[in-house]
Short mmCIF file of C-alpha atoms in Angstrom, two decimals:
data_model
loop_
_atom_site.label_atom_id
_atom_site.label_comp_id
_atom_site.label_asym_id
_atom_site.label_seq_id
_atom_site.Cartn_x
_atom_site.Cartn_y
_atom_site.Cartn_z
CA MET A 1084 -132.36 232.36 203.92
CA ASN A 1085 -131.24 228.95 204.90
CA LEU A 1086 -129.32 227.63 201.92
CA ASP A 1087 -126.24 225.46 202.00
CA PHE A 1088 -125.22 223.70 198.84
CA ASN A 1089 -122.12 222.31 200.57
CA GLN A 1090 -124.33 219.76 202.23
CA ILE A 1091 -125.11 217.95 199.00
CA VAL A 1092 -121.49 217.75 197.84
CA PRO A 1093 -120.96 214.19 199.17
CA TYR A 1094 -124.10 213.13 197.33
CA ILE A 1095 -123.16 214.59 193.96
CA PRO A 1096 -121.71 211.35 192.51
CA PHE A 1097 -124.87 209.53 193.61
CA ILE A 1098 -127.07 212.11 191.87
CA LEU A 1099 -124.93 212.24 188.74
CA GLU A 1100 -125.27 208.48 188.34
CA GLY A 1101 -128.97 209.21 187.93
CA ILE A 1102 -128.26 211.00 184.64
CA TRP A 1103 -127.30 207.75 182.96
CA VAL A 1104 -130.18 205.90 184.65
CA THR A 1105 -132.63 208.46 183.33
CA LEU A 1106 -131.04 208.69 179.89
CA GLN A 1107 -130.99 204.92 179.51
CA PHE A 1108 -134.72 204.46 179.61
CA VAL A 1109 -135.51 207.80 177.98
CA ILE A 1110 -133.42 206.94 174.92
CA ILE A 1111 -134.90 203.47 174.62
CA SER A 1112 -138.42 204.84 175.14
CA ILE A 1113 -137.91 207.50 172.45
CA ILE A 1114 -136.71 204.91 169.92
CA PHE A 1115 -139.44 202.45 170.86
CA GLY A 1116 -142.08 205.18 170.74
CA PHE A 1117 -140.81 206.48 167.42
CA ILE A 1118 -140.87 203.10 165.68
CA LEU A 1119 -144.27 202.18 167.11
CA GLY A 1120 -145.57 205.69 166.35
CA THR A 1121 -144.47 205.38 162.70
CA LEU A 1122 -146.27 202.05 162.36
CA LEU A 1123 -149.39 203.54 163.98
CA ALA A 1124 -149.24 206.51 161.61
CA LEU A 1125 -149.15 204.08 158.67
CA CYS A 1126 -152.19 202.32 160.16
CA LYS A 1127 -154.03 205.62 160.34
CA ILE A 1128 -153.43 206.53 156.69
CA SER A 1129 -154.00 202.98 155.45
CA LYS A 1130 -156.89 202.15 153.13
CA ILE A 1131 -157.81 199.27 155.42
CA LYS A 1132 -160.60 200.38 157.75
CA ALA A 1133 -159.66 198.02 160.59
CA LEU A 1134 -156.17 199.50 160.76
CA ASN A 1135 -157.55 203.07 160.80
CA TRP A 1136 -159.79 202.07 163.65
CA PHE A 1137 -156.97 200.41 165.56
CA GLY A 1138 -154.69 203.44 165.18
CA ASP A 1139 -157.38 205.84 166.34
CA ALA A 1140 -158.46 203.66 169.26
CA TYR A 1141 -154.86 203.25 170.39
CA THR A 1142 -154.22 206.99 170.32
CA SER A 1143 -157.48 207.70 172.06
CA ILE A 1144 -156.63 205.40 174.97
CA PHE A 1145 -153.00 206.37 175.48
CA ARG A 1146 -153.58 210.07 174.98
CA GLY A 1147 -156.81 210.06 176.94
CA THR A 1148 -155.52 208.69 180.24
CA PRO A 1149 -152.79 210.01 182.56
CA LEU A 1150 -149.27 208.74 181.93
CA ILE A 1151 -148.78 208.09 185.61
CA LEU A 1152 -151.85 205.84 185.60
CA GLN A 1153 -150.47 203.88 182.63
CA LEU A 1154 -147.18 203.49 184.44
CA MET A 1155 -148.88 202.27 187.62
CA ILE A 1156 -151.04 199.81 185.69
CA ILE A 1157 -148.00 198.36 183.98
CA TYR A 1158 -145.87 198.20 187.14
CA PHE A 1159 -148.42 197.23 189.79
CA ALA A 1160 -151.33 195.66 187.92
CA ILE A 1161 -149.53 193.46 185.42
CA PRO A 1162 -147.84 191.35 188.14
CA GLN A 1163 -151.21 190.83 189.78
CA LEU A 1164 -152.69 189.68 186.50
CA THR A 1165 -149.88 187.54 185.14
CA GLY A 1166 -147.66 186.73 188.09
CA TYR A 1167 -144.73 188.13 186.11
CA ASP A 1168 -142.66 190.37 188.35
CA ILE A 1169 -141.95 193.24 185.99
CA SER A 1170 -138.88 195.41 186.70
CA PRO A 1171 -139.21 199.19 187.13
CA PHE A 1172 -136.90 199.62 184.12
CA LEU A 1173 -139.07 197.54 181.79
CA SER A 1174 -142.26 199.16 183.13
CA ALA A 1175 -140.82 202.59 182.49
CA ILE A 1176 -139.84 201.76 178.90
CA LEU A 1177 -143.23 200.21 178.18
CA ALA A 1178 -145.25 203.04 179.71
CA PHE A 1179 -143.24 205.85 178.12
CA GLY A 1180 -142.76 204.09 174.78
CA LEU A 1181 -146.43 203.16 174.41
CA ASN A 1182 -147.58 206.60 175.54
CA SER A 1183 -145.13 208.51 173.36
CA SER A 1184 -146.03 206.46 170.28
CA ALA A 1185 -149.60 207.79 170.49
CA TYR A 1186 -148.35 211.36 170.23
CA VAL A 1187 -145.63 210.56 167.69
CA SER A 1188 -148.15 208.77 165.46
CA GLU A 1189 -150.27 211.92 165.26
CA ILE A 1190 -147.23 214.05 164.43
CA ILE A 1191 -146.06 211.65 161.71
CA ARG A 1192 -149.54 211.20 160.25
CA ALA A 1193 -149.86 214.96 159.85
CA GLY A 1194 -146.35 215.06 158.35
CA ILE A 1195 -147.11 212.36 155.80
CA GLN A 1196 -150.36 214.00 154.79
CA ALA A 1197 -148.60 217.32 154.32
CA VAL A 1198 -146.24 215.85 151.70
CA ASP A 1199 -147.38 216.91 148.22
CA LYS A 1200 -149.64 214.33 146.61
CA GLY A 1201 -147.55 214.64 143.46
CA GLN A 1202 -144.72 212.84 145.25
CA THR A 1203 -146.87 209.76 145.71
CA GLU A 1204 -148.00 209.95 142.11
CA ALA A 1205 -144.47 210.33 140.79
CA ALA A 1206 -143.33 207.31 142.79
CA GLN A 1207 -146.35 205.29 141.66
CA ALA A 1208 -145.80 206.25 138.04
CA LEU A 1209 -142.24 204.90 138.30
CA GLY A 1210 -143.59 201.58 139.59
CA VAL A 1211 -142.15 202.02 143.08
CA PRO A 1212 -143.82 199.62 145.56
CA TYR A 1213 -145.67 201.15 148.54
CA ARG A 1214 -143.14 200.13 151.19
CA LEU A 1215 -140.17 201.61 149.32
CA MET A 1216 -142.15 204.73 148.44
CA MET A 1217 -142.93 205.35 152.11
CA LYS A 1218 -139.40 204.57 153.28
CA ASP A 1219 -137.39 206.44 150.65
CA ILE A 1220 -139.68 209.16 149.28
CA ILE A 1221 -142.51 210.12 151.62
CA LEU A 1222 -141.16 209.61 155.15
CA PRO A 1223 -137.85 211.46 154.63
CA GLN A 1224 -139.79 214.50 153.41
CA ALA A 1225 -142.36 214.18 156.19
CA LEU A 1226 -139.68 213.88 158.87
CA LYS A 1227 -138.02 217.04 157.75
CA ASN A 1228 -141.23 219.01 158.18
CA ILE A 1229 -142.15 217.52 161.53
CA LEU A 1230 -138.72 217.62 163.13
CA PRO A 1231 -139.54 220.57 165.43
CA ALA A 1232 -142.74 218.85 166.61
CA LEU A 1233 -140.86 215.59 167.16
CA MET A 1234 -138.14 217.32 169.17
CA ASN A 1235 -140.87 218.84 171.29
CA GLU A 1236 -142.24 215.38 172.01
CA PHE A 1237 -138.77 214.05 172.89
CA ILE A 1238 -138.19 216.97 175.25
CA THR A 1239 -141.53 216.41 176.94
CA LEU A 1240 -140.71 212.74 177.35
CA THR A 1241 -137.33 213.56 178.90
CA LYS A 1242 -138.91 215.82 181.49
CA GLU A 1243 -141.93 213.65 182.20
CA SER A 1244 -139.55 210.77 182.80
CA ALA A 1245 -139.35 212.08 186.37
CA ILE A 1246 -142.67 210.33 186.96
CA VAL A 1247 -140.86 206.99 187.20
CA SER A 1248 -139.66 208.08 190.63
CA THR A 1249 -143.14 207.08 191.81
CA ILE A 1250 -142.45 203.40 191.17
CA GLY A 1251 -139.13 203.53 192.98
CA TYR A 1252 -136.93 203.64 189.89
CA LEU A 1253 -133.69 205.36 190.92
CA ASP A 1254 -133.68 208.08 188.29
CA LEU A 1255 -132.54 211.70 188.75
CA MET A 1256 -135.75 212.76 190.43
CA ARG A 1257 -135.86 209.84 192.84
CA ARG A 1258 -132.23 210.45 193.78
CA ALA A 1259 -133.00 214.07 194.63
CA GLN A 1260 -135.76 212.87 196.93
CA VAL A 1261 -133.48 210.27 198.55
CA VAL A 1262 -130.80 212.89 199.20
CA GLY A 1263 -133.41 215.31 200.51
CA ALA A 1264 -134.67 212.73 202.98
CA ASP A 1265 -131.11 211.96 204.05
CA ILE A 1266 -130.02 215.51 204.87
CA TYR A 1267 -133.44 216.94 205.78
CA ARG A 1268 -133.00 219.61 203.15
CA ASN A 1269 -134.98 219.49 199.91
CA PHE A 1270 -134.27 222.75 198.18
CA GLU A 1271 -130.64 222.09 197.27
CA PRO A 1272 -130.96 218.59 195.76
CA LEU A 1273 -134.15 219.56 193.89
CA ILE A 1274 -132.53 222.65 192.40
CA PHE A 1275 -129.47 220.59 191.54
CA VAL A 1276 -131.41 218.00 189.51
CA GLY A 1277 -133.54 220.77 188.08
CA VAL A 1278 -130.41 222.24 186.51
CA ILE A 1279 -129.41 218.81 185.21
CA TYR A 1280 -132.84 218.30 183.55
CA TRP A 1281 -132.56 221.73 182.00
CA LEU A 1282 -129.09 220.92 180.64
CA LEU A 1283 -130.34 217.63 179.17
CA VAL A 1284 -133.15 219.46 177.41
CA MET A 1285 -130.68 222.06 176.12
CA VAL A 1286 -128.54 219.30 174.63
CA LEU A 1287 -131.62 217.84 172.95
CA THR A 1288 -132.57 221.27 171.63
CA ILE A 1289 -129.12 221.79 170.15
CA ILE A 1290 -129.13 218.33 168.54
CA GLY A 1291 -132.51 219.16 167.03
CA LYS A 1292 -131.24 222.42 165.59
CA VAL A 1293 -128.17 220.77 164.10
CA VAL A 1294 -130.23 218.03 162.44
CA GLU A 1295 -132.70 220.61 161.16
CA ARG A 1296 -129.89 222.64 159.60
CA ARG A 1297 -128.41 219.53 157.98
CA LEU A 1298 -131.74 218.65 156.40
CA LYS A 1299 -132.29 222.16 155.19
CA TYR A 1300 -129.03 222.00 153.28
CA SER A 1301 -130.52 219.46 150.90
CA ASP A 1302 -133.04 221.82 149.39
CA MET B 127 -149.98 199.06 121.01
CA ILE B 128 -152.55 200.60 123.37
CA LYS B 129 -156.16 199.76 122.90
CA VAL B 130 -158.76 201.65 124.91
CA GLU B 131 -162.31 200.38 124.80
CA ASN B 132 -165.39 202.05 126.17
CA LEU B 133 -163.57 203.76 129.04
CA TYR B 134 -165.67 205.28 131.83
CA LYS B 135 -164.44 207.08 134.92
CA GLN B 136 -166.60 208.44 137.67
CA PHE B 137 -165.59 210.50 140.72
CA GLY B 138 -168.53 210.23 143.08
CA ASP B 139 -171.51 211.46 141.07
CA ASN B 140 -169.31 213.21 138.55
CA GLU B 141 -168.86 211.23 135.36
CA VAL B 142 -165.61 212.49 133.86
CA LEU B 143 -165.10 209.99 131.05
CA LYS B 144 -168.08 208.72 129.12
CA GLY B 145 -167.12 205.81 126.98
CA ILE B 146 -163.84 206.57 125.23
CA SER B 147 -162.47 204.15 122.66
CA THR B 148 -159.28 204.64 120.72
CA ASN B 149 -155.92 203.12 119.81
CA ILE B 150 -152.41 204.43 120.09
CA ASN B 151 -149.99 202.67 117.80
CA SER B 152 -146.36 201.97 118.48
CA GLY B 153 -144.17 204.96 117.63
CA GLU B 154 -147.12 207.29 117.35
CA VAL B 155 -147.27 210.73 118.95
CA VAL B 156 -150.79 211.58 120.02
CA SER B 157 -151.85 214.97 121.31
CA ILE B 158 -154.89 215.09 123.52
CA ILE B 159 -156.54 218.48 123.57
CA GLY B 160 -159.75 219.98 124.79
CA PRO B 161 -161.15 222.56 127.18
CA SER B 162 -160.38 222.25 130.88
CA GLY B 163 -162.64 219.79 132.61
CA SER B 164 -163.00 217.78 129.41
CA GLY B 165 -161.44 214.73 131.06
CA LYS B 166 -158.21 214.71 129.05
CA SER B 167 -155.91 214.48 132.08
CA THR B 168 -158.09 211.80 133.65
CA PHE B 169 -157.96 209.87 130.40
CA LEU B 170 -154.16 210.05 130.40
CA ARG B 171 -153.96 209.03 134.06
CA CYS B 172 -156.11 206.00 133.39
CA ILE B 173 -153.51 204.65 130.98
CA ASN B 174 -151.00 204.04 133.79
CA LEU B 175 -153.75 203.39 136.32
CA LEU B 176 -153.11 206.46 138.47
CA GLU B 177 -156.87 206.57 138.10
CA VAL B 178 -158.66 203.26 138.08
CA PRO B 179 -161.34 203.23 135.38
CA THR B 180 -164.91 202.66 136.53
CA LYS B 181 -165.73 200.68 133.41
CA GLY B 182 -164.09 199.65 130.17
CA THR B 183 -160.78 198.06 129.27
CA ILE B 184 -157.29 199.19 128.40
CA SER B 185 -154.79 196.78 126.94
CA ILE B 186 -151.13 197.26 126.12
CA ASP B 187 -149.61 194.94 123.52
CA GLY B 188 -152.65 192.70 123.79
CA GLN B 189 -152.43 192.43 127.60
CA SER B 190 -155.30 193.86 129.55
CA ILE B 191 -154.12 196.19 132.32
CA THR B 192 -157.60 196.80 133.67
CA ASP B 193 -157.86 193.15 134.63
CA LYS B 194 -158.01 192.56 138.40
CA ASN B 195 -154.98 190.26 138.30
CA THR B 196 -152.64 192.67 136.54
CA ASN B 197 -149.47 193.61 138.36
CA ILE B 198 -149.94 197.37 138.33
CA LEU B 199 -146.32 198.01 139.33
CA LYS B 200 -145.03 196.06 136.32
CA VAL B 201 -147.36 197.96 133.99
CA ARG B 202 -146.23 201.32 135.34
CA GLN B 203 -142.56 200.44 134.97
CA GLN B 204 -143.09 200.34 131.22
CA ILE B 205 -144.89 203.66 131.10
CA GLY B 206 -143.08 206.91 131.79
CA MET B 207 -145.07 209.85 133.05
CA VAL B 208 -144.29 213.55 133.12
CA PHE B 209 -146.43 215.80 135.31
CA GLN B 210 -147.47 219.41 135.06
CA HIS B 211 -145.78 220.19 138.39
CA PHE B 212 -142.65 218.08 137.72
CA ASN B 213 -142.93 216.17 141.02
CA LEU B 214 -139.20 215.67 141.32
CA PHE B 215 -138.07 214.22 144.64
CA PRO B 216 -136.88 217.36 146.46
CA HIS B 217 -134.65 215.53 148.95
CA LEU B 218 -132.64 213.78 146.23
CA ASN B 219 -130.19 215.43 143.87
CA VAL B 220 -130.71 215.28 140.11
CA LEU B 221 -128.63 212.15 139.58
CA ASP B 222 -130.37 210.31 142.44
CA ASN B 223 -133.76 211.37 141.08
CA LEU B 224 -132.82 209.59 137.85
CA THR B 225 -131.23 206.50 139.37
CA TYR B 226 -133.60 205.84 142.27
CA ALA B 227 -136.22 203.81 140.44
CA PRO B 228 -133.84 201.93 138.10
CA ILE B 229 -131.80 200.81 141.12
CA LYS B 230 -134.58 200.15 143.63
CA VAL B 231 -137.32 198.97 141.32
CA LYS B 232 -135.52 197.36 138.40
CA GLY B 233 -132.53 196.19 140.41
CA GLU B 234 -129.90 197.79 138.19
CA SER B 235 -126.43 198.28 139.66
CA ARG B 236 -125.54 201.82 140.69
CA GLN B 237 -122.81 201.90 138.03
CA VAL B 238 -125.14 200.97 135.18
CA ALA B 239 -127.88 203.28 136.39
CA GLU B 240 -125.55 206.25 136.77
CA ASP B 241 -123.99 205.75 133.34
CA LYS B 242 -127.42 205.69 131.80
CA ALA B 243 -128.57 208.68 133.85
CA ARG B 244 -125.57 210.74 132.71
CA LYS B 245 -126.32 209.91 129.08
CA LEU B 246 -129.90 211.04 129.58
CA LEU B 247 -128.82 214.24 131.32
CA ALA B 248 -126.54 214.98 128.37
CA LYS B 249 -129.49 214.39 126.07
CA VAL B 250 -131.65 216.93 127.89
CA GLY B 251 -128.69 219.33 128.21
CA LEU B 252 -128.22 219.22 131.97
CA THR B 253 -124.93 217.41 132.39
CA GLU B 254 -123.54 220.04 134.75
CA LYS B 255 -126.56 219.81 137.06
CA GLU B 256 -126.24 216.22 138.20
CA LYS B 257 -125.36 217.18 141.79
CA ALA B 258 -127.91 219.99 142.03
CA PHE B 259 -131.07 219.69 144.09
CA PRO B 260 -134.43 220.32 142.39
CA SER B 261 -135.01 223.53 144.36
CA ASN B 262 -131.98 225.05 142.65
CA LEU B 263 -133.30 224.42 139.15
CA SER B 264 -135.53 226.57 136.97
CA GLY B 265 -138.93 225.23 135.93
CA GLY B 266 -137.70 224.28 132.48
CA GLN B 267 -134.71 222.47 133.95
CA LYS B 268 -136.94 220.65 136.43
CA GLN B 269 -139.20 219.44 133.67
CA ARG B 270 -136.26 218.26 131.59
CA VAL B 271 -134.98 216.34 134.61
CA ALA B 272 -138.46 214.88 135.06
CA ILE B 273 -138.45 213.71 131.45
CA ALA B 274 -135.01 212.17 131.91
CA ARG B 275 -136.17 210.48 135.14
CA ALA B 276 -139.08 208.87 133.32
CA LEU B 277 -136.80 207.78 130.45
CA ALA B 278 -134.33 206.22 132.89
CA MET B 279 -136.84 203.39 133.40
CA GLU B 280 -136.62 202.70 129.64
CA PRO B 281 -140.38 202.86 129.08
CA ASN B 282 -142.17 201.82 125.91
CA LEU B 283 -144.60 204.66 126.22
CA MET B 284 -144.40 208.19 127.60
CA LEU B 285 -147.36 210.10 129.00
CA PHE B 286 -147.17 213.89 129.34
CA ASP B 287 -149.77 215.66 131.45
CA GLU B 288 -149.64 219.33 130.47
CA PRO B 289 -145.84 219.36 130.68
CA THR B 290 -145.45 223.05 129.90
CA SER B 291 -148.49 224.54 131.63
CA ALA B 292 -146.65 225.45 134.83
CA LEU B 293 -143.64 226.96 133.07
CA ASP B 294 -142.66 230.55 132.50
CA PRO B 295 -143.19 231.35 128.81
CA GLU B 296 -139.48 231.56 127.99
CA MET B 297 -138.91 228.04 129.32
CA VAL B 298 -141.58 226.32 127.29
CA LYS B 299 -139.38 225.94 124.25
CA GLU B 300 -136.52 224.09 125.93
CA VAL B 301 -138.97 221.47 127.17
CA LEU B 302 -140.80 221.18 123.86
CA ASN B 303 -137.46 220.73 122.08
CA VAL B 304 -136.61 217.78 124.31
CA MET B 305 -140.01 216.31 123.55
CA LYS B 306 -139.52 216.84 119.83
CA ASP B 307 -136.22 214.97 119.94
CA LEU B 308 -137.94 212.19 121.82
CA ALA B 309 -140.70 212.00 119.23
CA LYS B 310 -138.10 211.82 116.46
CA SER B 311 -136.38 208.94 118.22
CA GLY B 312 -139.55 206.89 117.72
CA MET B 313 -140.94 206.96 121.25
CA THR B 314 -144.67 206.34 121.59
CA MET B 315 -146.09 209.42 123.26
CA ALA B 316 -149.45 210.62 124.53
CA ILE B 317 -149.44 214.32 125.36
CA VAL B 318 -152.14 216.35 127.04
CA THR B 319 -151.29 219.89 126.00
CA HIS B 320 -152.47 223.40 125.39
CA GLU B 321 -149.57 224.03 123.01
CA MET B 322 -151.45 223.99 119.73
CA GLY B 323 -148.35 224.83 117.72
CA PHE B 324 -146.57 221.85 119.16
CA ALA B 325 -149.55 219.56 118.55
CA ARG B 326 -149.76 220.67 114.97
CA GLU B 327 -146.05 220.30 114.32
CA VAL B 328 -145.12 217.16 116.20
CA ALA B 329 -148.20 215.02 116.70
CA ASP B 330 -149.24 212.29 114.30
CA ARG B 331 -152.76 212.44 115.59
CA VAL B 332 -154.94 214.78 117.59
CA LEU B 333 -157.65 213.59 119.95
CA PHE B 334 -160.20 216.24 120.87
CA LEU B 335 -162.13 215.62 124.08
CA ASP B 336 -165.04 217.54 125.45
CA GLY B 337 -167.32 216.64 128.33
CA GLY B 338 -165.68 213.25 128.72
CA VAL B 339 -166.41 212.26 125.12
CA LEU B 340 -163.91 211.78 122.33
CA LEU B 341 -165.30 214.12 119.67
CA GLU B 342 -162.54 214.06 117.07
CA ASP B 343 -159.69 211.80 116.18
CA ALA B 344 -157.80 213.16 113.18
CA SER B 345 -154.42 214.12 111.78
CA PRO B 346 -153.28 217.56 112.94
CA ALA B 347 -153.52 218.97 109.41
CA GLU B 348 -157.10 217.85 109.12
CA PHE B 349 -158.10 218.80 112.66
CA PHE B 350 -156.66 222.28 112.67
CA SER B 351 -157.74 223.30 109.19
CA ASN B 352 -161.05 221.54 109.01
CA PRO B 353 -162.53 220.42 112.33
CA LYS B 354 -165.68 218.34 111.93
CA THR B 355 -167.60 219.26 115.06
CA ALA B 356 -168.95 222.66 115.99
CA ARG B 357 -167.51 222.24 119.47
CA ALA B 358 -163.98 221.79 118.11
CA LYS B 359 -164.42 224.76 115.78
CA ASP B 360 -165.50 226.86 118.70
CA PHE B 361 -162.57 225.67 120.81
CA LEU B 362 -160.02 226.34 118.09
CA GLU B 363 -161.38 229.82 117.48
CA LYS B 364 -160.80 230.64 121.12
CA VAL B 365 -157.28 229.26 121.45
CA LEU B 366 -155.72 230.02 118.07
#
């Protein structure tokens, strides 16, 4: 066995900085993906055929091609097409947000459709407009049911975020590779960031459980 | 007050209502009865446009609501509806169930809406439950809250779609009592029900539907003692 964790000690601050770098774009991507996913879900359940079609086509494309390909297209191909020199940060948010919204939209659509039809009827009978009904009556109930599935999606996104290392974005994963190249040892830095990813996911899991318990209280 | 003319409703190939015409006058309590599948619930749901009629017109106070240009939301705000399965909002407590629509739809202040809601809760005997969530209420309590929620919008007309059919037998009475009080207060009511005793005692008129056709329209005394059609006779023999 040739293991020596002492070697990475000088690099620990450098790696730890990667936590914030990773979290930064993961958090923004989750929020972006969630908002866009909600809108897409509303498209899918809309009575307007064109919106249904758009929602389905969107999901089909973003779920049907590899995330890493989407990331590469956004980072490498967009500059070629437009001349705009897109930053790794912006590419990462776009790729992960757009991709995640496809999955989130399916989760939310299922959640909305699982809410009892009587809820819609009760809101309609009271003269509540569609937008308010969705916002105040249907979505809160849907979210409660789909919270575990949503947390799953957020956890996946957090882990898959390591893919951005391929476009040179200095996230946790990329930092582990940089340190590995520097000290000619890969096992220690990779294990080190592996533990950090696991801890991040644990924190997310705990947050999910707390929110779930809070929501349960109200019924 | 409500004038229904030649109302048809079709679901796919299934014609549920076949040309119903009737009036409901202001302050009147009308019971709609008939075997299941007779179209009575559909008829009721057409009145607040939860079902859009295929043909025919409905007008309220001389204003057609089946017209394409009608503001459906405005129409529904004046019509309260009580459902068989209560349909309370499970994520809101009792008070919020009552105040949600008055605040968000009618633009009432929270203070005004809550005062009114508390008065209504007192009326239906549930003052102490204002902070409870629907899942902690019995069926009878839920339905009383649902009635209060509909009344909080200060409707001119109340529709009841089998309000006691999903209740345990011992809870039917508490709901019917609330409805009786409401009828006495002069509210215009249309009630789809299987409670023949209630229909006989409280209703001013009974409408008997079968196969999507309005077969009888009579006072309860007349209908229950001397039904005109064989179909109604047959029905009454089975349920009484």
